[in-house]
Tab-separated table of C-alpha atoms in Angstrom:
chain	number	residue	atom	x	y	z
A	137	SER	CA	0.000	0.000	0.000
A	138	TYR	CA	1.053	3.569	-0.692
A	139	SER	CA	-0.124	6.957	0.559
A	140	MET	CA	-2.312	8.977	-1.804
A	141	GLY	CA	-0.710	12.199	-0.640
A	142	ALA	CA	-1.879	15.186	1.342
A	143	VAL	CA	-5.444	15.435	0.040
A	144	PRO	CA	-8.210	12.908	0.807
A	145	PRO	CA	-10.554	11.409	-1.809
A	146	GLU	CA	-13.022	13.963	-3.146
A	147	ASP	CA	-15.987	12.046	-1.736
A	148	PHE	CA	-16.371	9.977	1.447
A	149	ALA	CA	-13.023	10.968	2.956
A	150	GLY	CA	-14.282	10.034	6.416
A	151	ASP	CA	-15.498	6.643	5.242
A	152	PHE	CA	-12.112	5.919	3.641
A	153	ASN	CA	-10.430	6.600	7.012
A	154	PHE	CA	-8.006	8.938	5.272
A	155	PRO	CA	-4.987	9.213	5.649
A	156	LEU	CA	-4.710	5.437	5.502
A	157	ASP	CA	-2.544	4.220	2.603
A	158	LEU	CA	-5.135	4.016	-0.171
A	159	ILE	CA	-3.109	3.066	-3.263
A	160	LYS	CA	-3.171	-0.734	-3.243
A	161	VAL	CA	-0.874	-2.902	-5.396
A	162	THR	CA	-1.161	-6.674	-5.733
A	163	THR	CA	1.631	-8.863	-4.428
A	164	GLU	CA	0.547	-11.869	-6.523
A	165	PRO	CA	-0.739	-11.781	-10.116
A	166	LEU	CA	-4.496	-11.827	-10.616
A	167	PHE	CA	-4.217	-13.726	-13.908
A	168	SER	CA	-1.458	-15.506	-15.781
A	169	ALA	CA	0.769	-14.210	-18.555
A	170	ALA	CA	-0.805	-16.750	-20.884
A	171	GLU	CA	-4.331	-15.544	-20.097
A	172	SER	CA	-3.289	-11.940	-20.614
A	173	ALA	CA	-1.579	-12.762	-23.919
A	174	ALA	CA	-4.775	-14.407	-25.139
A	175	VAL	CA	-6.801	-11.304	-24.186
A	176	VAL	CA	-4.372	-8.966	-25.998
A	177	GLU	CA	-4.304	-11.237	-29.036
A	178	GLY	CA	-8.092	-11.177	-29.112
A	179	ALA	CA	-8.171	-7.387	-28.810
A	180	GLU	CA	-5.702	-7.086	-31.679
A	181	ALA	CA	-7.943	-9.337	-33.759
A	182	GLU	CA	-10.782	-6.933	-32.916
A	183	GLY	CA	-8.769	-4.049	-34.428
A	184	ILE	CA	-7.335	-2.290	-31.394
A	185	SER	CA	-3.979	-1.677	-33.111
A	186	GLN	CA	-5.616	0.556	-35.731
A	187	ASN	CA	-7.298	2.839	-33.214
A	188	GLU	CA	-6.090	5.965	-31.434
A	189	TYR	CA	-7.747	8.899	-29.724
A	190	GLN	CA	-6.787	12.198	-28.130
A	191	SER	CA	-6.533	12.427	-24.340
A	192	GLY	CA	-5.299	15.774	-23.078
A	193	LYS	CA	-1.977	16.615	-24.716
A	194	TYR	CA	-1.305	13.081	-25.963
A	195	LYS	CA	-2.653	10.647	-28.499
A	196	LEU	CA	-3.336	7.262	-26.967
A	197	GLY	CA	-3.350	3.938	-28.739
A	198	GLY	CA	-6.101	1.542	-27.760
A	199	ASP	CA	-9.879	1.543	-27.505
A	200	TRP	CA	-12.843	1.383	-25.164
A	201	LEU	CA	-13.885	-2.135	-24.232
A	202	LYS	CA	-17.421	-1.401	-25.416
A	203	ASN	CA	-15.907	-1.510	-28.920
A	204	LEU	CA	-14.095	-4.799	-28.206
A	205	PRO	CA	-16.887	-7.297	-27.413
A	206	ASP	CA	-14.707	-10.368	-26.834
A	207	THR	CA	-12.348	-8.427	-24.552
A	208	LEU	CA	-15.350	-6.992	-22.735
A	209	ARG	CA	-16.730	-10.465	-22.073
A	210	TRP	CA	-13.418	-11.517	-20.521
A	211	PHE	CA	-13.326	-8.382	-18.369
A	212	ASN	CA	-16.925	-8.773	-17.147
A	213	ARG	CA	-16.264	-12.379	-16.193
A	214	ARG	CA	-13.145	-11.345	-14.303
A	215	LEU	CA	-15.016	-8.530	-12.566
A	216	GLU	CA	-17.403	-11.042	-11.047
A	217	ASP	CA	-14.943	-13.720	-10.025
A	218	SER	CA	-11.899	-11.623	-9.125
A	219	PHE	CA	-11.758	-7.834	-9.406
A	220	PHE	CA	-14.978	-6.836	-7.618
A	221	PRO	CA	-14.426	-9.222	-4.680
A	222	LEU	CA	-10.887	-7.855	-4.370
A	223	MET	CA	-12.177	-4.250	-4.314
A	224	ARG	CA	-14.581	-5.218	-1.542
A	225	GLN	CA	-11.663	-6.677	0.393
A	226	LEU	CA	-9.356	-3.690	-0.203
A	227	PHE	CA	-11.899	-0.938	0.523
A	228	PRO	CA	-14.388	-2.323	3.068
A	229	GLU	CA	-14.887	1.213	4.403
A	230	VAL	CA	-16.851	2.263	1.297
A	231	VAL	CA	-17.779	-1.000	-0.486
A	232	ARG	CA	-20.289	-2.965	1.594
A	233	ASP	CA	-20.664	-5.723	-1.024
A	234	GLU	CA	-19.251	-6.418	-4.485
A	235	SER	CA	-22.783	-6.394	-5.901
A	236	VAL	CA	-22.922	-2.583	-5.576
A	237	LEU	CA	-19.819	-1.974	-7.726
A	238	ARG	CA	-20.158	-0.789	-11.310
A	239	ALA	CA	-17.356	-0.342	-13.875
A	240	HIS	CA	-17.519	2.371	-16.541
A	241	SER	CA	-15.159	4.045	-19.024
A	242	VAL	CA	-13.117	0.849	-19.356
A	243	SER	CA	-10.299	0.918	-21.913
A	244	LEU	CA	-7.404	-1.192	-23.115
A	245	LEU	CA	-4.502	1.183	-23.799
A	246	LYS	CA	-1.492	0.508	-25.977
A	247	TYR	CA	1.732	2.352	-25.134
A	248	ASN	CA	4.735	2.445	-27.475
A	249	SER	CA	7.243	4.978	-28.801
A	250	SER	CA	4.576	6.732	-30.916
A	251	HIS	CA	1.951	6.701	-28.135
A	252	PRO	CA	4.261	6.832	-25.130
A	253	ARG	CA	2.318	8.193	-22.158
A	254	THR	CA	-0.708	10.027	-20.752
A	255	ASP	CA	-1.164	13.358	-19.066
A	256	VAL	CA	-1.076	13.476	-15.286
A	257	HIS	CA	-4.766	13.349	-14.426
A	258	VAL	CA	-7.459	12.138	-12.027
A	259	ASP	CA	-9.975	9.408	-12.853
A	260	ASN	CA	-13.706	9.989	-13.116
A	261	GLY	CA	-14.890	7.569	-10.449
A	262	ILE	CA	-14.768	7.018	-6.718
A	263	LEU	CA	-12.417	4.074	-7.315
A	264	ALA	CA	-10.179	3.075	-10.217
A	265	MET	CA	-8.054	0.150	-11.310
A	266	THR	CA	-5.096	-0.376	-13.616
A	267	LEU	CA	-4.198	-3.888	-14.783
A	268	ALA	CA	-0.869	-4.775	-16.409
A	269	MET	CA	-1.446	-6.844	-19.549
A	270	THR	CA	2.132	-7.132	-20.885
A	271	PRO	CA	5.225	-8.791	-19.375
A	272	ALA	CA	7.687	-6.182	-18.119
A	273	ASP	CA	10.519	-7.549	-20.268
A	274	GLU	CA	8.615	-6.703	-23.479
A	275	TYR	CA	8.901	-2.907	-23.154
A	276	VAL	CA	11.242	-0.175	-21.912
A	277	GLY	CA	9.972	2.413	-19.436
A	278	GLY	CA	6.322	2.338	-18.491
A	279	GLY	CA	4.692	2.084	-15.088
A	280	THR	CA	2.373	4.471	-13.277
A	281	PHE	CA	3.606	7.855	-12.124
A	282	PHE	CA	1.923	9.286	-9.008
A	283	GLU	CA	2.753	12.971	-8.810
A	284	HIS	CA	2.899	13.203	-5.023
A	285	MET	CA	5.451	10.350	-4.956
A	286	GLY	CA	8.064	12.363	-6.856
A	287	LYS	CA	10.254	10.693	-9.458
A	288	ASP	CA	9.457	7.144	-8.340
A	289	VAL	CA	7.412	5.114	-10.823
A	290	LEU	CA	5.186	2.270	-9.696
A	291	GLU	CA	5.955	-0.682	-11.969
A	292	MET	CA	3.828	-3.794	-12.414
A	293	ASP	CA	4.497	-7.035	-14.233
A	294	VAL	CA	1.817	-8.796	-16.238
A	295	GLY	CA	-1.241	-9.903	-14.269
A	296	HIS	CA	-0.762	-7.410	-11.454
A	297	GLY	CA	-3.066	-4.515	-10.617
A	298	THR	CA	-3.228	-1.170	-8.861
A	299	PHE	CA	-6.442	-0.137	-7.095
A	300	ARG	CA	-7.031	3.329	-5.681
A	301	PRO	CA	-9.437	6.241	-5.173
A	302	GLY	CA	-10.018	7.927	-8.521
A	303	SER	CA	-9.057	11.412	-7.355
A	304	VAL	CA	-5.313	10.763	-6.873
A	305	ARG	CA	-3.185	12.458	-9.587
A	306	HIS	CA	-1.310	9.976	-11.740
A	307	GLY	CA	-0.289	9.196	-15.301
A	308	GLY	CA	1.102	6.506	-17.552
A	309	HIS	CA	4.902	6.836	-17.562
A	310	ARG	CA	6.678	7.077	-20.929
A	311	VAL	CA	7.330	3.884	-22.875
A	312	SER	CA	10.402	4.341	-25.079
A	313	GLY	CA	10.647	0.844	-26.594
A	314	GLY	CA	8.492	-2.200	-27.174
A	315	THR	CA	4.749	-2.296	-26.496
A	316	ARG	CA	2.899	-2.160	-23.195
A	317	TYR	CA	-0.823	-2.857	-22.813
A	318	ILE	CA	-2.732	-1.829	-19.711
A	319	LEU	CA	-6.422	-2.069	-18.879
A	320	GLY	CA	-7.934	0.835	-16.966
A	321	ALA	CA	-11.388	1.163	-15.445
A	322	PHE	CA	-13.305	3.691	-13.359
A	323	LEU	CA	-15.617	2.303	-10.685
A	324	LEU	CA	-18.820	3.644	-9.157
A	325	ILE	CA	-20.760	2.415	-6.133
A	326	GLU	CA	-24.488	1.907	-6.679
A	327	ASP	CA	-25.600	2.868	-3.161
A	328	LYS	CA	-23.366	5.930	-2.740
A	329	VAL	CA	-23.799	9.282	-4.477
A	330	GLU	CA	-20.566	11.155	-5.186
A	331	HIS	CA	-21.923	14.662	-4.710
A	332	VAL	CA	-18.559	16.435	-4.916
A	333	ARG	CA	-17.460	14.696	-8.099
A	334	ARG	CA	-20.828	15.244	-9.762
A	335	LEU	CA	-20.934	18.930	-8.823
A	336	LYS	CA	-17.349	19.391	-10.005
A	337	ASN	CA	-18.039	17.629	-13.318
A	338	ARG	CA	-21.184	19.670	-13.905
A	339	GLY	CA	-19.237	22.846	-13.142
A	340	ALA	CA	-16.524	21.842	-15.599
A	341	LYS	CA	-19.140	21.236	-18.321
A	342	LEU	CA	-20.774	24.615	-17.673
A	343	ARG	CA	-17.356	26.247	-17.896
A	344	GLN	CA	-16.769	24.623	-21.299
A	345	GLU	CA	-20.149	25.957	-22.424
A	346	GLY	CA	-19.222	29.489	-21.331
A	347	ASP	CA	-21.596	29.626	-18.343
A	348	PHE	CA	-18.992	30.869	-15.888
A	349	GLU	CA	-21.463	31.945	-13.200
A	350	GLY	CA	-23.094	28.524	-13.236
A	351	ALA	CA	-19.718	26.820	-13.145
A	352	VAL	CA	-18.541	28.835	-10.141
A	353	GLU	CA	-21.810	28.147	-8.347
A	354	HIS	CA	-21.254	24.390	-8.713
A	355	PHE	CA	-17.617	24.624	-7.594
A	356	ARG	CA	-18.736	26.607	-4.546
A	357	TRP	CA	-21.363	23.992	-3.655
A	358	ALA	CA	-18.789	21.213	-3.999
A	359	LEU	CA	-16.355	23.075	-1.745
A	360	GLU	CA	-19.057	23.517	0.889
A	361	ILE	CA	-19.234	19.709	1.067
A	362	ASN	CA	-15.470	19.171	0.791
A	363	PRO	CA	-13.352	22.301	1.411
A	364	ARG	CA	-10.272	20.296	0.338
A	365	CYS	CA	-11.487	19.603	-3.201
A	366	THR	CA	-8.373	20.801	-5.001
A	367	THR	CA	-9.741	20.153	-8.493
A	368	CYS	CA	-12.671	22.444	-7.633
A	369	LEU	CA	-10.265	25.205	-6.591
A	370	LYS	CA	-8.168	24.672	-9.705
A	371	ASP	CA	-11.154	24.774	-12.060
A	372	TRP	CA	-12.488	27.863	-10.289
A	373	ALA	CA	-9.100	29.534	-10.747
A	374	GLU	CA	-9.201	28.762	-14.467
A	375	VAL	CA	-12.630	30.392	-14.748
A	376	LEU	CA	-11.263	33.518	-13.044
A	377	HIS	CA	-8.243	33.422	-15.366
A	378	THR	CA	-10.548	33.359	-18.402
A	379	GLN	CA	-12.398	36.341	-16.921
A	380	LYS	CA	-9.031	38.149	-16.482
A	381	ARG	CA	-9.569	38.310	-12.700
A	382	TYR	CA	-5.960	37.345	-12.152
A	383	ALA	CA	-5.521	38.326	-8.507
A	384	GLU	CA	-8.625	36.349	-7.427
A	385	ALA	CA	-7.514	33.384	-9.516
A	386	THR	CA	-4.089	33.492	-7.863
A	387	VAL	CA	-5.698	33.214	-4.426
A	388	LYS	CA	-7.616	30.102	-5.515
A	389	ILE	CA	-4.639	28.385	-7.110
A	390	ARG	CA	-2.384	29.136	-4.134
A	391	SER	CA	-5.029	27.590	-1.861
A	392	CYS	CA	-5.022	24.496	-4.076
A	393	LEU	CA	-1.222	24.242	-3.957
A	394	GLU	CA	-1.151	24.731	-0.191
A	395	LEU	CA	-3.514	21.786	0.282
A	396	LEU	CA	-1.404	19.659	-2.079
A	397	GLU	CA	1.878	20.687	-0.432
A	398	GLY	CA	2.939	22.166	-3.770
A	399	LYS	CA	2.737	18.802	-5.584
A	400	ASP	CA	0.609	19.563	-8.626
A	401	SER	CA	2.409	20.423	-11.867
A	402	ASP	CA	-0.793	21.671	-13.539
A	403	ALA	CA	-1.569	24.038	-10.658
A	404	LEU	CA	2.003	25.351	-10.759
A	405	PHE	CA	1.644	25.897	-14.511
A	406	ILE	CA	-1.552	27.877	-13.935
A	407	LEU	CA	0.180	29.892	-11.207
A	408	GLY	CA	2.977	30.689	-13.658
A	409	LEU	CA	0.435	31.946	-16.208
A	410	LEU	CA	-1.356	34.076	-13.624
A	411	LEU	CA	1.816	35.654	-12.257
A	412	SER	CA	2.961	36.383	-15.808
A	413	GLU	CA	-0.313	38.177	-16.527
A	414	GLN	CA	0.282	40.305	-13.420
A	415	GLY	CA	3.822	41.259	-14.457
A	416	ASP	CA	5.586	39.093	-11.865
A	417	ASP	CA	8.135	37.504	-14.200
A	418	GLU	CA	10.365	36.201	-11.410
A	419	GLY	CA	7.432	34.575	-9.646
A	420	SER	CA	6.197	33.160	-12.949
A	421	ILE	CA	9.616	31.668	-13.740
A	422	ALA	CA	9.834	30.138	-10.256
A	423	ALA	CA	6.390	28.526	-10.646
A	424	TYR	CA	7.212	27.201	-14.113
A	425	ARG	CA	10.537	25.799	-12.868
A	426	ARG	CA	8.802	23.962	-10.039
A	427	SER	CA	6.286	22.561	-12.518
A	428	VAL	CA	9.057	21.409	-14.882
A	429	SER	CA	10.824	19.723	-11.968
A	430	MET	CA	7.701	17.588	-11.458
A	431	ASN	CA	6.595	17.057	-15.060
A	432	ALA	CA	9.286	17.918	-17.596
A	433	GLU	CA	7.308	16.437	-20.506
A	434	ASP	CA	4.856	19.280	-21.065
A	435	ALA	CA	5.769	21.078	-24.295
A	436	VAL	CA	3.616	24.151	-23.611
A	437	LEU	CA	5.086	24.494	-20.123
A	438	CYS	CA	8.658	24.294	-21.451
A	439	TYR	CA	7.827	26.781	-24.201
A	440	ASN	CA	6.306	29.259	-21.734
A	441	LEU	CA	9.305	29.006	-19.438
A	442	GLY	CA	11.599	29.548	-22.430
A	443	VAL	CA	9.747	32.747	-23.320
A	444	LYS	CA	10.088	34.023	-19.767
A	445	LEU	CA	13.785	33.189	-19.573
A	446	GLY	CA	14.331	34.942	-22.902
A	447	THR	CA	12.584	38.048	-21.622
A	448	ARG	CA	14.919	38.032	-18.634
A	449	GLY	CA	17.957	37.755	-20.935
A	450	ASP	CA	18.844	34.151	-20.103
A	451	GLY	CA	19.438	32.972	-23.665
A	452	VAL	CA	21.045	29.687	-22.658
A	453	GLY	CA	18.126	28.737	-20.414
A	454	GLU	CA	15.659	29.947	-23.031
A	455	ARG	CA	17.144	27.739	-25.734
A	456	GLU	CA	17.288	24.754	-23.386
A	457	MET	CA	13.545	25.035	-22.797
A	458	TYR	CA	12.785	25.293	-26.531
A	459	SER	CA	14.942	22.226	-27.078
A	460	MET	CA	12.917	20.346	-24.462
A	461	ALA	CA	9.599	21.566	-25.900
A	462	THR	CA	10.413	20.437	-29.447
A	463	SER	CA	11.797	17.132	-28.196
A	464	ILE	CA	8.528	16.457	-26.371
A	465	ASP	CA	6.337	17.634	-29.245
A	466	PRO	CA	8.080	18.345	-32.571
A	467	THR	CA	4.956	20.153	-33.806
A	468	THR	CA	5.491	23.003	-31.317
A	469	GLY	CA	6.168	25.468	-34.133
A	470	LEU	CA	6.534	28.569	-31.968
A	471	ALA	CA	9.306	26.875	-29.981
A	472	TRP	CA	11.248	26.214	-33.203
A	473	LEU	CA	10.659	29.824	-34.278
A	474	ASN	CA	11.758	31.366	-30.976
A	475	TRP	CA	14.716	29.003	-30.743
A	476	GLY	CA	15.881	30.181	-34.151
A	477	THR	CA	15.420	33.824	-33.167
A	478	SER	CA	17.442	33.337	-29.987
A	479	LEU	CA	20.254	31.646	-31.926
A	480	ALA	CA	20.257	34.402	-34.547
A	481	GLU	CA	20.485	37.055	-31.844
A	482	ALA	CA	23.432	35.129	-30.394
A	483	GLY	CA	25.120	35.260	-33.833
A	484	ASP	CA	24.743	31.579	-34.784
A	485	LEU	CA	23.008	31.993	-38.142
A	486	ASP	CA	23.650	28.447	-39.343
A	487	ALA	CA	21.961	26.905	-36.319
A	488	ALA	CA	19.176	29.510	-36.509
A	489	GLU	CA	18.501	28.558	-40.125
A	490	ALA	CA	17.894	24.926	-39.142
A	491	LYS	CA	15.369	25.935	-36.444
A	492	PHE	CA	13.515	28.316	-38.786
A	493	LEU	CA	13.314	25.557	-41.392
A	494	ALA	CA	11.832	23.249	-38.732
A	495	ALA	CA	9.276	25.959	-37.910
A	496	THR	CA	8.191	26.102	-41.575
A	497	HIS	CA	7.609	22.340	-41.479
A	498	HIS	CA	5.990	22.045	-38.048
A	499	GLY	CA	4.377	25.433	-37.457
A	500	ASP	CA	0.750	26.406	-37.906
A	501	ALA	CA	-0.599	28.857	-40.479
A	502	ALA	CA	0.501	31.855	-38.417
A	503	THR	CA	3.977	30.516	-37.590
A	504	ARG	CA	5.143	29.363	-41.031
A	505	PRO	CA	5.182	32.809	-42.691
A	506	LYS	CA	7.107	34.288	-39.743
A	507	ALA	CA	9.660	31.499	-39.981
A	508	ALA	CA	10.043	32.070	-43.732
A	509	ILE	CA	10.560	35.809	-43.202
A	510	ASN	CA	13.212	35.060	-40.592
A	511	LEU	CA	14.869	32.650	-43.022
A	512	SER	CA	14.929	35.469	-45.557
A	513	LEU	CA	16.679	37.695	-43.024
A	514	VAL	CA	19.236	34.952	-42.310
A	515	HIS	CA	20.034	34.647	-46.025
A	516	LYS	CA	20.277	38.437	-46.416
A	517	ALA	CA	22.735	38.595	-43.503
A	518	ARG	CA	24.709	35.739	-45.035
A	519	ALA	CA	24.731	37.555	-48.392
A	520	ARG	CA	26.193	40.668	-46.778
A	521	LYS	CA	28.908	38.613	-45.117
A	522	LEU	CA	29.750	36.790	-48.353
A	523	ALA	CA	29.860	40.031	-50.298
A	524	GLY	CA	32.190	41.489	-47.699
A	525	ASN	CA	34.473	38.500	-48.281
A	526	ARG	CA	34.258	39.133	-52.071
A	527	ASP	CA	32.285	35.917	-52.662
A	528	LEU	CA	29.851	37.576	-55.038
A	529	GLU	CA	28.533	34.308	-56.452
A	530	GLY	CA	27.697	33.018	-52.976
A	531	ALA	CA	26.159	36.370	-52.053
A	532	ALA	CA	23.949	36.288	-55.140
A	533	ALA	CA	22.764	32.771	-54.290
A	534	SER	CA	21.883	33.863	-50.741
A	535	VAL	CA	19.975	36.903	-52.035
A	536	ALA	CA	18.027	34.636	-54.386
A	537	GLU	CA	17.198	32.262	-51.512
A	538	ALA	CA	16.092	35.227	-49.399
A	539	GLY	CA	13.674	36.165	-52.164
A	540	ARG	CA	12.327	32.614	-52.381
A	541	GLN	CA	11.645	32.559	-48.662
A	542	LEU	CA	9.787	35.877	-48.848
A	543	GLU	CA	7.722	34.469	-51.707
A	544	SER	CA	6.909	31.404	-49.552
A	545	ALA	CA	5.827	33.679	-46.712
A	546	ARG	CA	3.574	35.669	-49.072
A	547	ALA	CA	2.006	32.477	-50.449
A	548	TRP	CA	1.289	31.143	-46.930
A	549	VAL	CA	-0.282	34.438	-45.878
A	550	GLU	CA	-2.486	34.525	-48.982
A	551	SER	CA	-3.469	30.876	-48.491
A	552	ALA	CA	-4.440	31.535	-44.888
A	553	GLY	CA	-6.465	34.561	-45.956
A	554	ALA	CA	-8.292	32.558	-48.623
A	555	LEU	CA	-9.147	29.824	-46.116
A	556	SER	CA	-10.415	32.299	-43.521
A	557	GLY	CA	-12.431	34.175	-46.166
C-alpha cells in the first residue's frame, strides 16, 4: 500500500479513514501471462492496433472495451470472479458488497514509442483500477507515475493490478521501446452518491459551455461539502483566469497548492500563467521551474518558461527550454521559431537557419510565414557577409534564396487569408 498524498478522496473521505494508505498494489498476479496474452491477441484481432484517440496533450493507442466485445466479455467475467471481490476486500470502508460496484469508461490502452504516455490526471470515479497486460521484459519504461510520490514510478508485471481512489493524480509513464498494454477502469458504487465529483463535473461542463457563473456556483457547492477539493479550486481559478480576474484566480490556485503541499504540476503551470499576466516575471519563472521539476514532458510548459527566460535575458536557459519543448512535441512550431530567433540574436546563423526551417515544417498557419521571413533575413545577412568577403557568387545565391523565402511567406499568408475568407 502507498499513501495517496496530502489530500483525501473527493468524496467519502471520512469513510475511507483517510490518511490510511489508499493506493493498493497486488503482491501476486491476478491472472497468468498466458491468459493476458490471449486477451491482448483477441483485442488485436478486434482491431485495437488501428485505433487511437486524443486524451489531453497526448494521443493514446487503444480503444474502449465497449468496442471490443470479446475483450469486454473476458473483463466482465473477471469482474465477477476476481476484481470486484478484491475491491470489496481492499476498501471495506466504502464497499459494503461487491454487488454494488459498477465499472464504466473501461479501456485497453497501448503504449509504445509513438503513443508513449498520458497526461497526469485524475480518474472519473470514486475508485479506479489499472491492470498490467504485458510482461515487463517486453517494453522499456512504463509504469504508473503518481505525482505526489516524486520521481518514483510504480511498476507492475503482467497480471498485477493497482487499485485506488479515482481522485489521486497519476499518469502513464513514458514507454520508449516495445509495447505495453494496460487495462484501466473507473468504478462507481451503486448505493453511494458522489456529490462532490458530480458537482465538479457539472461545473466543468458549464465552464466549457461558457456559463462561468453557473460553473462557479457548482464549484462553490462542492467546496461547501469538501473544502479540500483541489480540483474544484483549480477549475475555479481557471474560470477567473478566463475572466481576467488574475488576482482572485491566484488566491484560488495558491489555496489548491497549499492543500497539495505544492505537488501539482498543472496548478504550478496555472500559477505561472497568472503571475505572468500580473507582471511578476520572477514569480512566474519560479512557478514554471517547479512545474518542470515535477513534469518535464509538457511542451507548452517548457515553451512558456523559455519565453520568460528569454525576456529576462537568459538565452542559454531559453534555448534549453525550446529544445525540451520540441523534443517532447516536434509540432510546437513557436518553440522552433523562438529558438531560431534566440540563436540568430546570439550570432549563430547556421543553427538559426535549421530551427527556422523546422518551424516552416511544423508550425501552424501563423507561424510558417514568420519562420520564412526570418529565413529570408538569415540569407540576407549571409549575403552581406559573403559580399564582404568578395564571394559575389555566394552572395547572389543567398539573395536569391532570401527572395524565395519571402515568396513562400507571401504564399502562406495569402493561403491563410483565402481559407479564412
